[in-house]
Tab-separated table of C-alpha atoms in Angstrom:
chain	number	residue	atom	x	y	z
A	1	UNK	CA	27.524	-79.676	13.120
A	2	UNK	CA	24.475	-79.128	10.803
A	3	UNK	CA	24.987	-77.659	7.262
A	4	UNK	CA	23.890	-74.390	6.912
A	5	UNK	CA	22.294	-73.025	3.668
A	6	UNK	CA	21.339	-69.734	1.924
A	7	UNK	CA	19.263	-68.939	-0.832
A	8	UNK	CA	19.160	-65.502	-2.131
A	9	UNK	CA	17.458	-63.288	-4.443
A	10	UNK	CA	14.674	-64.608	-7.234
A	11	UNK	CA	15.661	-67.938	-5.770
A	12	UNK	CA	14.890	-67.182	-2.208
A	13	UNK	CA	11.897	-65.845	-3.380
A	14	UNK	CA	10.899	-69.082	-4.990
A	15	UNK	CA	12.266	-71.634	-2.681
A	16	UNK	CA	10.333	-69.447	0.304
A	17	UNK	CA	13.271	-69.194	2.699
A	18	UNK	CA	15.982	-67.624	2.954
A	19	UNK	CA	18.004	-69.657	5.496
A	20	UNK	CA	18.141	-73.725	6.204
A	21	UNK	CA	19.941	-75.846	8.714
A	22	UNK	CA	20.228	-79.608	7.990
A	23	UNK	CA	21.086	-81.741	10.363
A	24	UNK	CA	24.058	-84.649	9.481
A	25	UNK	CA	26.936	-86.357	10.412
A	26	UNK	CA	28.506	-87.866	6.875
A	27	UNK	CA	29.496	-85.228	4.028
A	28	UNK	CA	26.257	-84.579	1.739
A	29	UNK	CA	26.520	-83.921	-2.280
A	30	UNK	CA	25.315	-80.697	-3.340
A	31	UNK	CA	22.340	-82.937	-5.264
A	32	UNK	CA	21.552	-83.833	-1.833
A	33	UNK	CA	21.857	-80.787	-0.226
A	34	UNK	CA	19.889	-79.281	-2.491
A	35	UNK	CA	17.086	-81.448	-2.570
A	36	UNK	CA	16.802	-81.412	1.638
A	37	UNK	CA	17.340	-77.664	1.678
A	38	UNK	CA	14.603	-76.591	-1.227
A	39	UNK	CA	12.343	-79.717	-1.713
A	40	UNK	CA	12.676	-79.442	-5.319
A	41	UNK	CA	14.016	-82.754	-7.063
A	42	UNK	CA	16.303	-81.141	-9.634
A	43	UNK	CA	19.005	-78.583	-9.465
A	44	UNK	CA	18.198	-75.702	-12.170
A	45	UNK	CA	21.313	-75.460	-14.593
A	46	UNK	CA	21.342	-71.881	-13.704
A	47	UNK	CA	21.632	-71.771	-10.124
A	48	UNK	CA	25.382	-70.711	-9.128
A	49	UNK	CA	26.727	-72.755	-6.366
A	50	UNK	CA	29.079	-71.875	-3.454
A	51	UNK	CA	30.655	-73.456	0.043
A	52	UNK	CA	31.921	-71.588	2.304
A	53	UNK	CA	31.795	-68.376	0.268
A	54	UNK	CA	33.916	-69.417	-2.360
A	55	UNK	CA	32.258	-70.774	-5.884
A	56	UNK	CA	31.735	-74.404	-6.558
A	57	UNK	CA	30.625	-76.421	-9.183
A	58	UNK	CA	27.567	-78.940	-8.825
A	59	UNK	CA	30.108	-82.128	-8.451
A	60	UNK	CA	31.522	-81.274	-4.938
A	61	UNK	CA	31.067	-82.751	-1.411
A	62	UNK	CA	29.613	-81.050	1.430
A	63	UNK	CA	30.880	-81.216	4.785
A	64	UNK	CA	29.275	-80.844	8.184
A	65	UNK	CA	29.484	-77.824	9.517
A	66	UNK	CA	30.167	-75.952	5.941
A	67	UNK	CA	28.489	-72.631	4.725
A	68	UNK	CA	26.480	-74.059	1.108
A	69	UNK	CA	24.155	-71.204	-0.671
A	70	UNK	CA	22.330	-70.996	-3.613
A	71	UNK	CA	21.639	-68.582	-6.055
A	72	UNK	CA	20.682	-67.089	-9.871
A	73	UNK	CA	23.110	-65.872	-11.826
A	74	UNK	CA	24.451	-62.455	-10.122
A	75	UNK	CA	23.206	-58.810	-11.706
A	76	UNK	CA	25.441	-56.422	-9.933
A	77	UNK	CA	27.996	-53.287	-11.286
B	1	UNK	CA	47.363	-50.809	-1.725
B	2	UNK	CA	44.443	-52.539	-2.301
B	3	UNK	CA	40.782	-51.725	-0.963
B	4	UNK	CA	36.891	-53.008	-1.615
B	5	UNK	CA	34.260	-51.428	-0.007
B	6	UNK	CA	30.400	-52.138	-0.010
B	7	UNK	CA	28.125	-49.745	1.152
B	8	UNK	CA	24.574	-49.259	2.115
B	9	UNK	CA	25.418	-45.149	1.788
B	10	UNK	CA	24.830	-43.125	-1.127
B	11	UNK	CA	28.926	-41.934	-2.682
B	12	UNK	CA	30.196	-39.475	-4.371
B	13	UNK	CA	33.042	-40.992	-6.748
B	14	UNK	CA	35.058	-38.079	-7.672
B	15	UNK	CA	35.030	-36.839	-3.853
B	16	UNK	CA	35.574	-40.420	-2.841
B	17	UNK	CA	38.883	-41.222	-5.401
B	18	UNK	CA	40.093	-37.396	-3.983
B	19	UNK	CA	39.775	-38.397	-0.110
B	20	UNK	CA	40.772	-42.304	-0.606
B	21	UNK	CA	43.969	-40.894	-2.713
B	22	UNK	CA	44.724	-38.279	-0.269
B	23	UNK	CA	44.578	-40.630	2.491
B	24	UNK	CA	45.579	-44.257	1.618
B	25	UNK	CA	47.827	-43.621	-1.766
B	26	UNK	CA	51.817	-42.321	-1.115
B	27	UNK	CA	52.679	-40.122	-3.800
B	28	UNK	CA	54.884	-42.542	-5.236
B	29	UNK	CA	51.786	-44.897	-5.931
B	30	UNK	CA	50.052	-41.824	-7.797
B	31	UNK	CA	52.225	-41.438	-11.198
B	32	UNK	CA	52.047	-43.214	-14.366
B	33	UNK	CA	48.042	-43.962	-15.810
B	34	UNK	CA	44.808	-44.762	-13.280
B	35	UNK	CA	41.856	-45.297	-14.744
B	36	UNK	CA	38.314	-45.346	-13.827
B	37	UNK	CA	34.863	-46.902	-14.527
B	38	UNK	CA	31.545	-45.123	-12.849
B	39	UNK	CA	28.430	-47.281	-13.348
B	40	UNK	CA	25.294	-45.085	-12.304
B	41	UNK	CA	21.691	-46.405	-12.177
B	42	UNK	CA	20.191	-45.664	-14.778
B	43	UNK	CA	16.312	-44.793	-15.287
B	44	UNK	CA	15.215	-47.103	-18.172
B	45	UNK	CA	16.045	-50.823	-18.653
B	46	UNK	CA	15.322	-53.373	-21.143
B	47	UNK	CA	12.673	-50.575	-22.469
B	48	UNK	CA	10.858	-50.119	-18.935
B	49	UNK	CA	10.796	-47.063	-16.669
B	50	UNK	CA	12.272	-47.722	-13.699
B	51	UNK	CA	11.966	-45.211	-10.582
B	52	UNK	CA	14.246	-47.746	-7.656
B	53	UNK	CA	16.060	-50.329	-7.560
B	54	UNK	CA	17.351	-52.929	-4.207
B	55	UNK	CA	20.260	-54.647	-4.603
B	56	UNK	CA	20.907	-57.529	-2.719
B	57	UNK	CA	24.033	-59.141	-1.268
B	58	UNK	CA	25.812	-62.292	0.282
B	59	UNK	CA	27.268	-60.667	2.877
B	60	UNK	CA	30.870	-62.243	3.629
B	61	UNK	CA	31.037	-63.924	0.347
B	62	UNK	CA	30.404	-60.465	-2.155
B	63	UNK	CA	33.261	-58.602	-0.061
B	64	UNK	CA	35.627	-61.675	-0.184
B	65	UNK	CA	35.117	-62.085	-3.885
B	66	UNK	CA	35.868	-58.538	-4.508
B	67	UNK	CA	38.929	-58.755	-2.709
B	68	UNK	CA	39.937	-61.971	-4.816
B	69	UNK	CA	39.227	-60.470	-7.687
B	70	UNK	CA	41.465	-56.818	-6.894
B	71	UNK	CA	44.130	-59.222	-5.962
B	72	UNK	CA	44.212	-61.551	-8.666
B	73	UNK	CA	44.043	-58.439	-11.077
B	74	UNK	CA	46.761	-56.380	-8.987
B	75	UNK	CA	49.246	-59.304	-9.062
B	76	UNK	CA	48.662	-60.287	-12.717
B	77	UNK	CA	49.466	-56.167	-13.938
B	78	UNK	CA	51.561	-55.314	-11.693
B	79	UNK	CA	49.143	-52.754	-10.217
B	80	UNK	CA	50.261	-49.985	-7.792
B	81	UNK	CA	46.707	-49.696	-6.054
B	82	UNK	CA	43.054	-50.675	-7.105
B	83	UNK	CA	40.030	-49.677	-5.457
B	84	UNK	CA	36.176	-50.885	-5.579
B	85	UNK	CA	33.309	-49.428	-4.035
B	86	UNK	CA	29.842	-51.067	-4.536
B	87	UNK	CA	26.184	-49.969	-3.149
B	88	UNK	CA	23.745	-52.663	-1.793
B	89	UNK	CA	20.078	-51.676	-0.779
B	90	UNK	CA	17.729	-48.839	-1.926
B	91	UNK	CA	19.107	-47.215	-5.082
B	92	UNK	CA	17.436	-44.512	-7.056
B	93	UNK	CA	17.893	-43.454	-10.641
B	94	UNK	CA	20.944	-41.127	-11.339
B	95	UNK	CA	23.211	-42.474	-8.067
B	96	UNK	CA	26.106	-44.023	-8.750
B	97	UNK	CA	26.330	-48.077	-8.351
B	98	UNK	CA	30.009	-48.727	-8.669
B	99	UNK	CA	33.785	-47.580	-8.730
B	100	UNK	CA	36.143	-49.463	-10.158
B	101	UNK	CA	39.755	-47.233	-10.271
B	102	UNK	CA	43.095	-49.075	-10.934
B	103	UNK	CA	46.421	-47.413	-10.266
B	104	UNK	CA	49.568	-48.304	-12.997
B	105	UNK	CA	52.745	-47.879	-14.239
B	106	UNK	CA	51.452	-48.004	-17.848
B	107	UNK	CA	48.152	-46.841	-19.516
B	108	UNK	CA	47.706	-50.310	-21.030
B	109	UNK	CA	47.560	-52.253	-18.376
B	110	UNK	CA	45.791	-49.308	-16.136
B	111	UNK	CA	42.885	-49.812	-19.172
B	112	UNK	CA	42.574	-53.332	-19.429
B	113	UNK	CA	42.951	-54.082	-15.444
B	114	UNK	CA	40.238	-51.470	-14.904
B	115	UNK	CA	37.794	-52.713	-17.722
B	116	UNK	CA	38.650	-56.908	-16.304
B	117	UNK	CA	37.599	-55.829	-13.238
B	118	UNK	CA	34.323	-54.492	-13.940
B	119	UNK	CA	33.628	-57.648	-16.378
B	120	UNK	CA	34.641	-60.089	-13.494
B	121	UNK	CA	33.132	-57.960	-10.902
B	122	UNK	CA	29.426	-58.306	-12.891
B	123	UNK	CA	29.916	-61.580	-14.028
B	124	UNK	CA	31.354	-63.543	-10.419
B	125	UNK	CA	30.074	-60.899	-7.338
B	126	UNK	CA	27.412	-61.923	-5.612
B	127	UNK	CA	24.906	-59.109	-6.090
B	128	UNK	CA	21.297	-58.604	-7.233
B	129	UNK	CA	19.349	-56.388	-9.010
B	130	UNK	CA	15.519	-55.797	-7.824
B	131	UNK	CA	13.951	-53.029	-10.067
B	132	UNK	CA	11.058	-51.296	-9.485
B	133	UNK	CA	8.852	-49.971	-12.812
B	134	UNK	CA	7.183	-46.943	-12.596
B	135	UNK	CA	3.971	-48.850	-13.283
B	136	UNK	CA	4.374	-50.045	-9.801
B	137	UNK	CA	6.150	-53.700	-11.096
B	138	UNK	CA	8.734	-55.010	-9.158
B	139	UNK	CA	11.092	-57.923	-10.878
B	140	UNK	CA	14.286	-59.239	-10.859
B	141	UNK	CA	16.790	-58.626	-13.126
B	142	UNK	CA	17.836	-61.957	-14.276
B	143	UNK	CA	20.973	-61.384	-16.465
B	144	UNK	CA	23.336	-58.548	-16.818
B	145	UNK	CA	23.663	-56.240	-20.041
B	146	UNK	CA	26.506	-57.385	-22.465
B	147	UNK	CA	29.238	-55.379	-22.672
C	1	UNK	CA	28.272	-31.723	-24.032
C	2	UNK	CA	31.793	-31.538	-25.286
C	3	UNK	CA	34.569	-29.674	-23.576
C	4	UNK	CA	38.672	-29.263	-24.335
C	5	UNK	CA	40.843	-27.580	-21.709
C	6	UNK	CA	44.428	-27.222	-22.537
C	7	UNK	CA	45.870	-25.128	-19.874
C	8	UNK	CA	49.279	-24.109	-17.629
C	9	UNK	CA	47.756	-24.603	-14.321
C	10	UNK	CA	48.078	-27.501	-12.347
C	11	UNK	CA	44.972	-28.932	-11.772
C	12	UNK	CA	43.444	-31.886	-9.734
C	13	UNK	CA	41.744	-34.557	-11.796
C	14	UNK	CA	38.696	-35.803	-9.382
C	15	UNK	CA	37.975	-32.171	-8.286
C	16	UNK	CA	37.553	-31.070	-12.079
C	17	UNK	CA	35.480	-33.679	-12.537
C	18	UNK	CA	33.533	-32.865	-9.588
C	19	UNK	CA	32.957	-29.313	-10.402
C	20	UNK	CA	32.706	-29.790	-14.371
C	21	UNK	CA	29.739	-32.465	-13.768
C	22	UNK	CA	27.906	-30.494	-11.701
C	23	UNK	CA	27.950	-27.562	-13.699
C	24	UNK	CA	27.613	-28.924	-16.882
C	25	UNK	CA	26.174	-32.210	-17.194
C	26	UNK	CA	22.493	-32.438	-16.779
C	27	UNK	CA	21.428	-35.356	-14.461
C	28	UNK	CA	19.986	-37.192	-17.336
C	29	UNK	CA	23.337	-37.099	-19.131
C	30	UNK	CA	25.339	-38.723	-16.169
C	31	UNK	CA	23.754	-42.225	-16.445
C	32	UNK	CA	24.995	-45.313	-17.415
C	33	UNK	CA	28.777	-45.588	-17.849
C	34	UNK	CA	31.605	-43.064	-17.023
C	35	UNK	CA	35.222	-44.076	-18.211
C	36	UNK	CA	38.186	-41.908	-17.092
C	37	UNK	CA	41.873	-42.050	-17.664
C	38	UNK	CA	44.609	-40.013	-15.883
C	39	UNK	CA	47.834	-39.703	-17.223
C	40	UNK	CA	50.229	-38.203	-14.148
C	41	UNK	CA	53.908	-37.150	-14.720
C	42	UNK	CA	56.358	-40.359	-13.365
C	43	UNK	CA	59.575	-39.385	-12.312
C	44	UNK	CA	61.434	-42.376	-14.621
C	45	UNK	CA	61.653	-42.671	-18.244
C	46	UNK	CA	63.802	-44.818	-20.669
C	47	UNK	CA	65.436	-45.636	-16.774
C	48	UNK	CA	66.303	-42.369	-16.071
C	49	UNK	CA	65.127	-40.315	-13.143
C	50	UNK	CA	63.529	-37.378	-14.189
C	51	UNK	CA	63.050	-33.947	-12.296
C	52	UNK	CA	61.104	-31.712	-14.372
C	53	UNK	CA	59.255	-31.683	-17.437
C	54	UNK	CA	58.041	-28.923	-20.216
C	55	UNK	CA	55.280	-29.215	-22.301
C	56	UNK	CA	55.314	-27.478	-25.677
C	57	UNK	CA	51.979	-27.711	-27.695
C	58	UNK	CA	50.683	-25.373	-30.832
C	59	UNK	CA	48.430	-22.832	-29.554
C	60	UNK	CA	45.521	-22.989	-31.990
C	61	UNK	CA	45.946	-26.643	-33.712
C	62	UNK	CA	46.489	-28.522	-30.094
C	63	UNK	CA	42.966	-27.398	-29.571
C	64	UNK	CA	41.089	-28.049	-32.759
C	65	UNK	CA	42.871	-31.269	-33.225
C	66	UNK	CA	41.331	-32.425	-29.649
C	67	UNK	CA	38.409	-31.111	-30.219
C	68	UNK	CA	38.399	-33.053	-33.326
C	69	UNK	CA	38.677	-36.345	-31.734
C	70	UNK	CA	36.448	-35.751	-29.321
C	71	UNK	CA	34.205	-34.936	-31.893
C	72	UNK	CA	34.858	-38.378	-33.943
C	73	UNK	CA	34.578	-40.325	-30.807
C	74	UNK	CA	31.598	-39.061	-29.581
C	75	UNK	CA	29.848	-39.435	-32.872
C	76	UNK	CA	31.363	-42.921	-33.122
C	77	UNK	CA	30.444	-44.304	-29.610
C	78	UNK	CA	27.384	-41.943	-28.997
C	79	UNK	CA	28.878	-40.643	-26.414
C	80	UNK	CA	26.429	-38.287	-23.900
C	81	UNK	CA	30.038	-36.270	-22.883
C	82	UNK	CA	33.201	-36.247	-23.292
C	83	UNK	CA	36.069	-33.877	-21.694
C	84	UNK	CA	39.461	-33.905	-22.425
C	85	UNK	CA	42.168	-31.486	-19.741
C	86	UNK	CA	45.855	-31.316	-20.839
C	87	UNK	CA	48.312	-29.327	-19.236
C	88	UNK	CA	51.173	-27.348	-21.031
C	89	UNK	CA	54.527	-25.222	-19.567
C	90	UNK	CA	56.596	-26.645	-16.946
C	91	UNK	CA	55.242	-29.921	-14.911
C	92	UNK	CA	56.512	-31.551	-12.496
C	93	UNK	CA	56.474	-35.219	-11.447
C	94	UNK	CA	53.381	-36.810	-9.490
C	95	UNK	CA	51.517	-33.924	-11.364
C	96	UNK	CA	48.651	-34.741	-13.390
C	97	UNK	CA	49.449	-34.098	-16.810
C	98	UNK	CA	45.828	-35.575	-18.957
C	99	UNK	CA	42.322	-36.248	-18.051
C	100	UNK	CA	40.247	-38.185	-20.819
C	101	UNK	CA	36.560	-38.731	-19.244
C	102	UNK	CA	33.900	-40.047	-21.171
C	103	UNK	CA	29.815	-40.840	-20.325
C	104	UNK	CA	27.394	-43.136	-22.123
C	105	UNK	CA	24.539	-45.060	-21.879
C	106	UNK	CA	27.158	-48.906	-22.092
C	107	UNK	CA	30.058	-49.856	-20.284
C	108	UNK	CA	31.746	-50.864	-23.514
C	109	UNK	CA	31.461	-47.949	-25.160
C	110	UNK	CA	32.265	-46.139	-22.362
C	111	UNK	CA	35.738	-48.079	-21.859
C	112	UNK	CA	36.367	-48.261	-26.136
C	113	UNK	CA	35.610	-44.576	-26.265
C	114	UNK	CA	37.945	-43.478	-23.510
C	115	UNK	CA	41.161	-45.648	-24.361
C	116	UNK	CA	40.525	-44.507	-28.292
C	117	UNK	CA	40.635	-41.209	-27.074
C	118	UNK	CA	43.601	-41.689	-25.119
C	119	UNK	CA	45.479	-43.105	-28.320
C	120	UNK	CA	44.724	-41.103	-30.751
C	121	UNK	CA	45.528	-38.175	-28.455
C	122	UNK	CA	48.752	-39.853	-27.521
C	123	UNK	CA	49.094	-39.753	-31.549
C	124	UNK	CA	48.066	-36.935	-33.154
C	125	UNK	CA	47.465	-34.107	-30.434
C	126	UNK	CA	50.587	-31.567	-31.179
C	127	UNK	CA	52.458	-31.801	-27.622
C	128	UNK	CA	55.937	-32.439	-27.370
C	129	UNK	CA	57.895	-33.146	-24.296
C	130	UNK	CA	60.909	-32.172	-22.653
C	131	UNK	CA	62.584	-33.806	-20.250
C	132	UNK	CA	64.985	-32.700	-17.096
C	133	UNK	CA	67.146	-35.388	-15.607
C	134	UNK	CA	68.317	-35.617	-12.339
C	135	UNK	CA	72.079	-35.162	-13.946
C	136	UNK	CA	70.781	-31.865	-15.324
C	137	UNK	CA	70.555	-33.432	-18.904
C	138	UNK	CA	67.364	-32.118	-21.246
C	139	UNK	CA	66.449	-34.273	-23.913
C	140	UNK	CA	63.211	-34.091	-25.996
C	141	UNK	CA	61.347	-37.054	-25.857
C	142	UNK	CA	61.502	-38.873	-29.288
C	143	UNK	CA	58.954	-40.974	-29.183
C	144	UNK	CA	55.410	-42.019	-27.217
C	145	UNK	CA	55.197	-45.399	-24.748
C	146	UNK	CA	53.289	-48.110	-26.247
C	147	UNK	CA	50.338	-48.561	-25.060
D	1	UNK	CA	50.247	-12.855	-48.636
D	2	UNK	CA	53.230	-14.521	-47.536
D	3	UNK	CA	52.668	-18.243	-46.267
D	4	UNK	CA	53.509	-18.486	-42.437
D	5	UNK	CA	55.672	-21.281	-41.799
D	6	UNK	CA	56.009	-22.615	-38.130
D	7	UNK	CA	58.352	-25.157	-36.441
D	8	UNK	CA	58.118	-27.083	-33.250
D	9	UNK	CA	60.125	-28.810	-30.479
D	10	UNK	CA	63.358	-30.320	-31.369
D	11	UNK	CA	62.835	-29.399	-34.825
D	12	UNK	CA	62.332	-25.781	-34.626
D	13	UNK	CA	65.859	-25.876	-32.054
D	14	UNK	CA	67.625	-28.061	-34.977
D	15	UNK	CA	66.289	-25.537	-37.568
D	16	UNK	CA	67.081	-22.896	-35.440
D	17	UNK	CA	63.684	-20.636	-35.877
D	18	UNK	CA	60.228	-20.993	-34.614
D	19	UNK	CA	58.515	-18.774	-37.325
D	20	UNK	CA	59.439	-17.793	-41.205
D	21	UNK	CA	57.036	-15.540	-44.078
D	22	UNK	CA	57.373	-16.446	-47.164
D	23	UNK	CA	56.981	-14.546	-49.513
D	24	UNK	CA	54.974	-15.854	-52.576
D	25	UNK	CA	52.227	-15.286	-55.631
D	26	UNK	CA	51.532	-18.338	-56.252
D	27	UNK	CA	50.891	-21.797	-55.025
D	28	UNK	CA	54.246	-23.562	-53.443
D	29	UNK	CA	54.439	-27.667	-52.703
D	30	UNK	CA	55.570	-28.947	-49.105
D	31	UNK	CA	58.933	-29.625	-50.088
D	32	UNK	CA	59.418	-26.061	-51.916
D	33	UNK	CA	58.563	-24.528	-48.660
D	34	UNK	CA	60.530	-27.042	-46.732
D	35	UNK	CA	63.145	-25.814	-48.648
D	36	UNK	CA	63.107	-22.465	-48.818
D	37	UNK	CA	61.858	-22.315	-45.022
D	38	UNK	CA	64.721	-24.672	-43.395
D	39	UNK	CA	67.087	-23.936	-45.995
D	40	UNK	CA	67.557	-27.745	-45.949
D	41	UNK	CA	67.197	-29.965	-49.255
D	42	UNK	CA	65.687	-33.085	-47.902
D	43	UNK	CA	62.424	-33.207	-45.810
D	44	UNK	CA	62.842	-35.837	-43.245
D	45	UNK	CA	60.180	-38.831	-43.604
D	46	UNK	CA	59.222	-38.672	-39.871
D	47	UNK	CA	58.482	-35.061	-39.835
D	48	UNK	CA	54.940	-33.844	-39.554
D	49	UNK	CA	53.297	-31.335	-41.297
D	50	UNK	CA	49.725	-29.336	-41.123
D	51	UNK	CA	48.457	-26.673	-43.221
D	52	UNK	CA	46.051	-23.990	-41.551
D	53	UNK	CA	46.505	-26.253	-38.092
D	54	UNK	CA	44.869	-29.428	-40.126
D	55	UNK	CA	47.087	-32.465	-41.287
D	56	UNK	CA	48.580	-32.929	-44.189
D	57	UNK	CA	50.988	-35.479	-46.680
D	58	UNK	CA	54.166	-34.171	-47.840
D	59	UNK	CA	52.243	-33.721	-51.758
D	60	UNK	CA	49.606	-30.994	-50.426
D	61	UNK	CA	49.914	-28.101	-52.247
D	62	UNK	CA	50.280	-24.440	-50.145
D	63	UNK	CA	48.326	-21.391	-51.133
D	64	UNK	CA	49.690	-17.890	-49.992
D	65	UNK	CA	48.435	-17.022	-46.639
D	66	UNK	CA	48.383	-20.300	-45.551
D	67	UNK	CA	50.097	-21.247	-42.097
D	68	UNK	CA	52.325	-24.462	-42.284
D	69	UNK	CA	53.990	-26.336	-39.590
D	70	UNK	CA	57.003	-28.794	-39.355
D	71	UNK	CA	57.158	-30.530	-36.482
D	72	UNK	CA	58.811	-34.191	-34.908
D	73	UNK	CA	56.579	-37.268	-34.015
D	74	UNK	CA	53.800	-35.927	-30.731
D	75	UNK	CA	54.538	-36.996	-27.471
D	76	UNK	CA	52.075	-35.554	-25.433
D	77	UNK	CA	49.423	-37.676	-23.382
């Protein structure tokens, strides 16, 4: 089951894509996921962090087959 | 009685609390203190015009934080009912953005329920604001207003 | 745009707000951040049940005194409107009894505003109420809720 | 002019009168027209009072015509 990841907003605009699947069969950190999903080497500070629609922080382990996205820090109400 | 709702569609928050109350609230959930917070787009920002505004959404993950967030305020004061309704896409100046209503025994917890809700709700949802500047400049909005 | 309504009749809270904002708030003034508070009659108090209620105010003072915060808090908060409904005379419970509604430009102000109204209201606004148990007891109420 | 003195709520039912004119020349304190309004000596600490519908202490001086109003602790809201 690949992982499948989300950018959205300013981020999505930056990164170029909205949507990424990457292919694996061993649990990825969300360093690595990052880094196969945008291309870019280092993970901002800013960017807020979630798997499987639930907040993370930038320490946890990715399975295969989870939800991961990306994105800047939110603007809404 | 707890309900989120995110909505492409333009609302009407006074008619909306009326119908949802009507509908969804027994009369026994109605007495003691509800309060409300109405956040409407407004037509200036940081000092800039603005004439529309998009704002994006994870769909999924924005309606099931709302829905942790109602919950986790319900349970810790003992609220009766809460309600949130949020817009996504095309906004223009003057509509309104959010609802936030809380229904309590007490005023004091009906007030500070309703006002943790809309900090948690602008500080954790997963929404974004695109403005548009009536110089014809579209940005982001990259942080929310204090507050 | 100020406005004080102290009146017998029943009224319902999100209609009046309905039909008072679009008759007397001018688009630009609805922008930015409404706060609202509803105060609605409960049929308990002090753990009694409680079947009716009467409100007696002081024709003249009541008024001034609410227009008076009102005033204060709008000047404080710089508030773009503020209403404030209270009924007097019989009520009964599940019955709105207060309506504090506040708009500005900030949620915080918005939120401070309202509850500060709501206080100082609570305080200093001449109403007194008395209460109808379900035994048939009345009692005037001696004191105000925390809150 | 006399000085209109009102009473409220509980108060006006212990007093047993909602409205008194006094009649007066000159200048009377709180507690004088406490007194000669109630026809009690001592003016309870948790009773309100307002001259012309405006607050006042229990050491504000009352001009004739005034209004004046005793009344318990609000309870409205």
């Amino acid at each position: 089951m690949p992982i499948k990841v989300l950018f959205f907003a300013s981020l999505r605009e930056r990164i170029g894509q909205s949507q990424r699947l990457l292919e694996t069969d061993t649990p990825l950190t969300l360093q690595e996921v990052w880094q196969r999903s945008s291309g870019e080497t280092h993970l901002p500070d800013n960017v807020l962090m979630s798997v499987n629609q639930t907040y993370v922080d930038a320490n946890s382990l990715v399975q295969p087959g989870d939800e991961v996205a990306f994105f800047p820090p939110v603007t809404g109400g | 009685m707890q309900h989120v709702d995110v909505r492409e569609m333009p609302f009407e928050p006074w008619q909306y609390l009326a119908d949802w109350q009507a509908q969804q609230l027994p009369e026994n959930a109605r007495s003691g203190a509800t309060a409300v917070f109405v956040g409407t787009m407004r037509d200036f920002n940081e000092g800039d015009d603005v004439t529309g505004m998009y704002l994006e959404h994870y769909p999924g993950m924005t309606e099931r934080q709302l829905a942790t967030l109602v919950a986790e305020a319900s349970q810790r004061w003992s609220l009766d009912a809460a309600l949130v309704v949020h817009r996504v896409g095309e906004i223009l100046p003057t509509q309104p953005i959010v609802l936030v209503a809380v229904w309590s025994a007490h005023r004091a917890a009906a007030f500070e329920a309703c006002r943790h809700l809309m900090e948690t709700l602008k500080h954790t949802a997963p929404f974004w604001k695109r403005e548009t500047l009536s110089n014809g400049t579209v940005r982001w909005v990259d942080r929310n207003t204090l507050g």
